[in-house]
């Protein structure tokens, strides 16, 4: 049968790769790229890195305000879905591309499957939280990475079509980890030694668009004196330039552009610590056994905090500094993200669903 996979932002290419391989074994996948991310390092490279087939439809939407970006996606997605008439539309994660895909399909009465369903930060100021909640409420199939996600859905009255399948990133990460061990030369390139540096990313509007918050984060991490690889998202680069922060970064910072997944995994797995406001990176740090400091007040991966491998510090400079100095996670790291094979389980559940429709 024909299945439309809708992606557009960087983390979605990572999640798509193992799914795409599985679903193509039995079905015809129509790949739709909204073009939410368009810089080569944010989008283009992932197609070659993960050997994702070329999109059947590249919508080229690009950046805009949330309403305009989502609206333009809706207009273009509707046209494509009407002409393709897929039996199912699959959306991933929590970006504007996720919501636009879910809305466009469900309005055309095309059933929606949501990969990474049920995650909640309970922070309604985050655009991703709105995208998650709305997508889950129109999805027919909800693939949850964890039991916590399933319970979140239950609390909102969603119990039908809900499956705990484990996390699709476990598979993607394992592939990138193997490739990184063999092929990544990032440590040599940046002159780093294992466990002697920390890895940082910052891209949430709450941290980048409020100058004081970004300054506080940079200052606190600078004060730690630990060598810090800062992989800078385009949004953050723009803001740092606006604030003049790019010319007065502390000496312990090593700046890089957004990296390939393989190079990121190499840097994360050899780091002493990860500092991030990304959802995906909190999870990858955990899976790779590297402690994480989350530069937010909430997280959708509360299990990583409960197991004491992740600490929420927001952009509070004192908390950031004290946690860098004192964070010492326990030896035990429970398998909260499930076993490998989530994409295979999802593909099988989709088969069963389509067979009964
Ligand atoms: C989006 C997702 C976020 C995800 C992140 C991963 C939403 C609401 N947010 O945030 O959940 O964690 O992707 O990276 O969908 N830009 C470029 N080139 C690009 C992409 C973005 O320069 O290729 C700049 C533009 O100035 C743009 C800004 O970054 O305005 C924000 O991009 P956008 O895609 O709207 O949101 P992200 O912050 O990337």
XYZ file of C-alpha atoms and ligand atoms in Angstrom:
396
model
C 0.000 0.000 0.000
C 1.003 3.604 -0.358
C 2.288 5.251 2.810
C 3.256 8.912 3.060
C 6.107 9.774 5.436
C 6.218 13.468 6.250
C 9.443 15.024 7.551
C 11.173 18.379 7.400
C 13.400 19.142 10.363
C 16.782 17.739 11.263
C 15.764 15.261 14.014
C 13.089 13.832 11.752
C 15.578 12.664 9.142
C 17.322 10.697 11.885
C 14.066 9.087 13.014
C 12.919 8.458 9.456
C 15.975 6.468 8.319
C 15.364 3.129 10.111
C 11.579 3.423 9.655
C 11.872 4.042 5.945
C 13.993 0.930 5.464
C 11.463 -1.246 7.304
C 8.302 0.116 5.718
C 9.711 -0.205 2.186
C 10.015 -3.962 2.626
C 6.260 -4.327 2.117
C 4.829 -0.960 1.107
C 5.399 1.905 -1.265
C 6.655 4.868 0.728
C 6.032 8.368 -0.586
C 8.526 10.652 1.088
C 7.459 14.250 1.616
C 10.017 16.800 2.835
C 8.411 20.064 3.919
C 11.778 21.844 3.703
C 11.475 23.284 7.227
C 15.237 22.838 7.480
C 17.110 23.766 4.361
C 20.742 24.569 5.213
C 22.997 21.780 3.959
C 24.262 20.988 7.467
C 20.724 21.023 8.882
C 19.032 18.881 6.244
C 20.867 17.969 3.058
C 23.634 15.888 4.578
C 21.228 13.607 6.383
C 19.848 12.222 3.148
C 23.286 10.996 2.134
C 24.445 10.087 5.647
C 21.479 7.824 6.337
C 20.989 6.774 2.741
C 17.446 8.118 2.881
C 15.923 7.969 -0.610
C 15.375 11.298 -2.356
C 12.024 12.832 -1.357
C 9.196 12.289 -3.840
C 7.956 15.752 -2.938
C 10.226 18.536 -1.684
C 7.981 21.405 -0.646
C 10.722 23.947 0.096
C 8.736 25.803 2.751
C 11.719 27.147 4.745
C 11.588 29.474 7.740
C 8.787 31.835 8.758
C 6.708 32.627 11.828
C 4.927 29.608 13.308
C 1.516 30.390 11.809
C 2.895 31.195 8.388
C 5.296 28.253 8.319
C 2.650 25.769 9.434
C 0.046 27.343 7.157
C 2.235 27.154 4.068
C 3.015 23.544 4.871
C -0.710 22.788 5.209
C -1.493 24.292 1.822
C 1.247 22.346 0.024
C 0.765 19.095 1.944
C -2.945 19.055 1.173
C -2.238 19.253 -2.567
C 0.300 16.431 -2.425
C -1.842 14.186 -0.223
C -4.870 14.732 -2.439
C -2.959 13.684 -5.520
C -1.115 10.774 -3.886
C -4.074 9.426 -1.837
C -1.934 7.378 0.593
C -3.549 4.774 2.838
C -1.728 6.243 5.841
C 0.354 9.316 6.697
C 3.228 8.934 9.135
C 4.562 11.885 11.115
C 7.521 12.011 13.503
C 8.268 13.903 16.701
C 6.964 17.355 17.508
C 7.945 20.001 14.980
C 5.739 22.272 12.897
C 6.162 19.727 10.082
C 4.657 17.074 12.371
C 1.591 19.156 13.147
C 1.080 20.292 9.556
C 1.329 16.698 8.328
C -1.098 15.425 10.949
C -3.629 18.185 10.276
C -3.467 18.056 6.484
C -3.891 14.273 6.445
C -6.614 13.988 9.077
C -8.692 16.710 7.382
C -8.590 14.585 4.228
C -9.641 11.582 6.279
C -6.279 9.903 5.752
C -5.377 8.057 8.973
C -2.325 9.424 10.779
C 0.371 7.433 12.563
C 2.504 9.361 15.061
C 5.986 8.077 15.809
C 7.127 9.346 19.236
C 3.599 9.795 20.538
C 2.664 10.685 24.112
C 5.675 12.783 25.075
C 4.852 15.744 27.272
C 6.918 18.455 28.924
C 3.737 20.112 30.264
C 5.280 23.439 29.254
C 2.676 25.064 27.040
C 4.968 27.916 26.045
C 6.957 25.433 23.950
C 5.732 25.227 20.348
C 6.697 21.539 20.383
C 4.309 20.821 23.268
C 1.371 22.217 21.276
C 2.482 20.236 18.234
C 2.646 17.007 20.257
C -0.704 17.400 21.988
C -2.567 18.355 18.808
C -0.934 15.632 16.725
C -1.729 12.931 19.279
C -5.370 13.980 19.370
C -5.867 13.444 15.624
C -3.628 10.370 15.243
C -5.184 6.950 14.729
C -1.974 5.038 15.513
C 0.181 6.265 18.385
C 3.621 4.732 18.731
C 4.986 5.533 22.178
C 8.664 5.176 23.060
C 8.018 4.538 26.772
C 5.330 3.570 29.302
C 5.394 7.117 30.667
C 4.320 8.331 27.199
C 1.459 5.824 27.154
C 0.300 7.007 30.602
C 0.413 10.625 29.438
C -1.970 9.731 26.599
C -4.276 7.859 28.941
C -4.559 10.961 31.121
C -5.817 12.824 28.034
C -8.349 10.090 27.278
C -6.386 8.538 24.405
C -6.302 4.776 24.780
C -7.124 3.388 21.341
C -4.403 2.642 18.798
C -1.702 3.228 21.437
C 1.391 0.986 21.362
C 4.603 1.117 23.382
C 7.210 0.139 20.799
C 10.449 1.545 22.244
C 12.365 4.395 20.744
C 13.241 4.601 17.038
C 16.371 6.567 17.895
C 17.874 3.517 19.592
C 18.302 1.966 16.137
C 19.524 5.157 14.479
C 21.964 5.764 17.304
C 23.418 2.280 17.174
C 24.144 2.680 13.458
C 25.741 6.075 13.958
C 27.763 4.834 16.951
C 29.307 2.049 14.882
C 30.016 4.425 11.988
C 31.459 6.993 14.405
C 33.865 4.480 15.942
C 35.165 3.564 12.508
C 35.067 6.790 10.557
C 34.735 9.921 12.684
C 37.898 12.003 13.094
C 36.228 14.778 15.100
C 38.361 14.337 18.230
C 41.611 14.666 16.280
C 40.224 17.475 14.162
C 39.264 19.528 17.206
C 42.296 18.492 19.274
C 40.253 16.804 22.016
C 41.017 13.921 24.338
C 38.377 11.479 25.540
C 36.426 12.542 28.681
C 38.350 15.803 28.846
C 35.736 18.040 27.288
C 32.008 18.705 27.377
C 29.633 18.946 24.408
C 26.988 21.675 24.177
C 24.045 22.640 21.943
C 21.479 25.425 22.468
C 18.648 26.239 20.087
C 15.355 26.708 21.980
C 13.796 30.160 21.555
C 13.628 30.509 25.380
C 17.430 30.340 25.475
C 18.403 31.980 22.194
C 15.843 34.758 21.811
C 16.320 36.173 25.314
C 19.795 37.711 25.324
C 20.262 37.430 29.094
C 19.602 33.672 29.046
C 22.083 32.959 26.264
C 24.694 35.195 27.930
C 24.156 33.436 31.279
C 24.591 29.996 29.742
C 27.772 30.984 27.914
C 29.215 32.719 31.002
C 28.460 29.819 33.353
C 29.952 27.254 30.993
C 32.933 29.537 30.454
C 33.447 29.758 34.227
C 33.717 25.973 34.452
C 36.983 26.195 32.520
C 36.297 22.783 30.986
C 36.982 22.637 27.244
C 33.529 22.894 25.605
C 32.584 21.967 22.061
C 29.627 24.190 21.158
C 27.824 22.972 18.030
C 25.844 26.015 16.936
C 22.371 25.824 15.333
C 21.772 28.513 12.635
C 19.195 30.272 14.812
C 21.709 30.488 17.668
C 24.501 31.674 15.364
C 22.287 34.541 14.183
C 21.419 35.551 17.728
C 25.014 35.327 18.962
C 26.004 37.665 16.167
C 23.178 40.102 17.004
C 24.224 40.160 20.669
C 27.918 40.493 19.766
C 28.458 37.306 21.744
C 30.322 35.605 18.908
C 33.292 37.951 19.359
C 33.579 37.562 23.133
C 33.249 33.855 23.769
C 35.202 32.369 26.686
C 38.572 30.764 25.886
C 37.431 27.231 26.710
C 34.891 27.231 23.822
C 35.459 25.347 20.569
C 32.788 26.397 18.055
C 31.458 24.131 15.296
C 28.609 24.304 12.785
C 25.798 21.741 13.104
C 27.533 18.405 12.531
C 26.601 15.146 10.881
C 24.872 12.690 13.183
C 27.942 10.443 13.084
C 30.261 13.248 14.214
C 27.798 14.375 16.873
C 27.579 10.843 18.223
C 31.365 10.610 18.241
C 31.654 13.850 20.229
C 28.837 12.939 22.624
C 30.034 9.422 23.345
C 33.553 10.592 24.236
C 32.508 13.658 26.234
C 32.560 13.902 30.025
C 29.235 15.731 29.964
C 26.521 17.020 27.600
C 24.840 20.411 28.045
C 21.771 20.871 25.859
C 18.221 22.112 25.458
C 17.486 19.552 22.740
C 15.113 16.672 23.453
C 16.889 14.174 21.223
C 20.331 14.873 22.631
C 19.196 14.275 26.224
C 18.119 10.839 25.118
C 21.266 10.138 23.085
C 23.503 11.172 25.992
C 21.611 8.762 28.227
C 21.816 5.901 25.751
C 25.554 6.513 25.324
C 26.130 6.641 29.089
C 27.124 10.303 29.261
C 25.619 12.519 31.997
C 23.486 15.419 30.791
C 22.687 18.903 32.025
C 19.489 20.145 30.421
C 19.303 23.887 29.868
C 15.523 23.931 30.367
C 13.133 23.820 33.327
C 11.103 20.912 31.944
C 11.776 17.799 29.927
C 9.749 15.269 27.997
C 12.285 12.608 29.038
C 11.539 12.683 32.759
C 12.851 9.114 33.125
C 16.399 10.356 32.493
C 16.007 12.865 35.343
C 14.471 10.276 37.683
C 17.414 7.971 37.072
C 19.748 10.869 38.028
C 21.613 10.916 34.695
C 20.044 14.225 33.685
C 19.567 17.443 35.678
C 17.282 20.338 34.729
C 18.946 23.701 35.311
C 17.192 26.162 32.962
C 19.492 29.064 32.148
C 20.374 29.798 35.793
C 24.152 30.437 35.831
C 24.694 29.259 39.408
C 22.758 26.028 38.867
C 24.627 25.394 35.611
C 28.014 25.915 37.227
C 27.253 23.920 40.402
C 25.850 21.016 38.399
C 28.889 20.903 36.092
C 31.061 20.616 39.201
C 28.948 18.153 41.196
C 27.003 15.946 38.765
C 27.828 12.345 39.504
C 25.236 9.856 38.195
C 24.811 6.387 39.724
C 26.296 3.285 38.068
C 22.855 1.877 37.245
C 21.327 3.079 33.957
C 17.972 1.329 33.355
C 16.902 0.573 29.751
C 14.158 3.194 29.663
C 14.075 3.538 25.883
C 13.404 -0.100 25.125
C 15.300 -2.586 23.033
C 16.429 -2.080 19.430
C 13.887 -2.854 16.695
C 11.266 -0.145 17.319
C 10.966 0.595 13.589
C 10.402 -3.053 12.813
C 7.664 -3.235 15.459
C 6.050 -0.083 14.073
C 6.092 -1.433 10.502
C 4.447 -4.650 11.699
C 1.698 -2.773 13.570
C 1.078 -0.637 10.480
C 0.715 -3.822 8.395
C -1.848 -5.174 10.819
C -3.745 -1.894 10.916
C -3.914 -1.608 7.126
C -4.960 -5.235 6.778
C -8.014 -4.553 8.961
C -8.999 -1.228 7.448
C 12.857 23.039 14.923
C 11.790 22.403 15.805
C 12.422 21.886 17.083
C 13.591 20.980 16.788
C 14.578 21.702 15.904
C 15.730 20.774 15.570
C 9.579 23.455 15.572
C 8.577 24.299 16.232
N 10.765 23.358 16.182
O 13.323 24.191 15.624
O 11.466 21.159 17.806
O 14.226 20.639 18.009
O 13.893 22.107 14.703
O 16.767 21.414 14.967
O 9.306 22.881 14.541
N 17.333 28.153 10.220
C 18.297 28.261 9.241
N 18.497 27.175 8.426
C 17.799 26.020 8.565
C 16.816 25.945 9.558
C 16.605 27.008 10.384
O 18.965 29.253 9.100
O 18.054 25.078 7.804
C 17.120 29.312 11.135
C 16.158 30.307 10.609
O 16.573 31.571 11.033
C 14.870 29.986 11.315
C 15.370 29.480 12.640
O 16.611 28.838 12.353
O 14.031 31.082 11.436
C 14.418 28.505 13.279
O 14.136 27.394 12.417
P 12.793 26.531 12.597
O 12.830 25.382 11.707
O 11.619 27.431 12.547
O 12.884 26.035 14.103
P 14.096 25.344 14.865
O 14.550 26.300 15.899
O 15.121 24.774 13.945
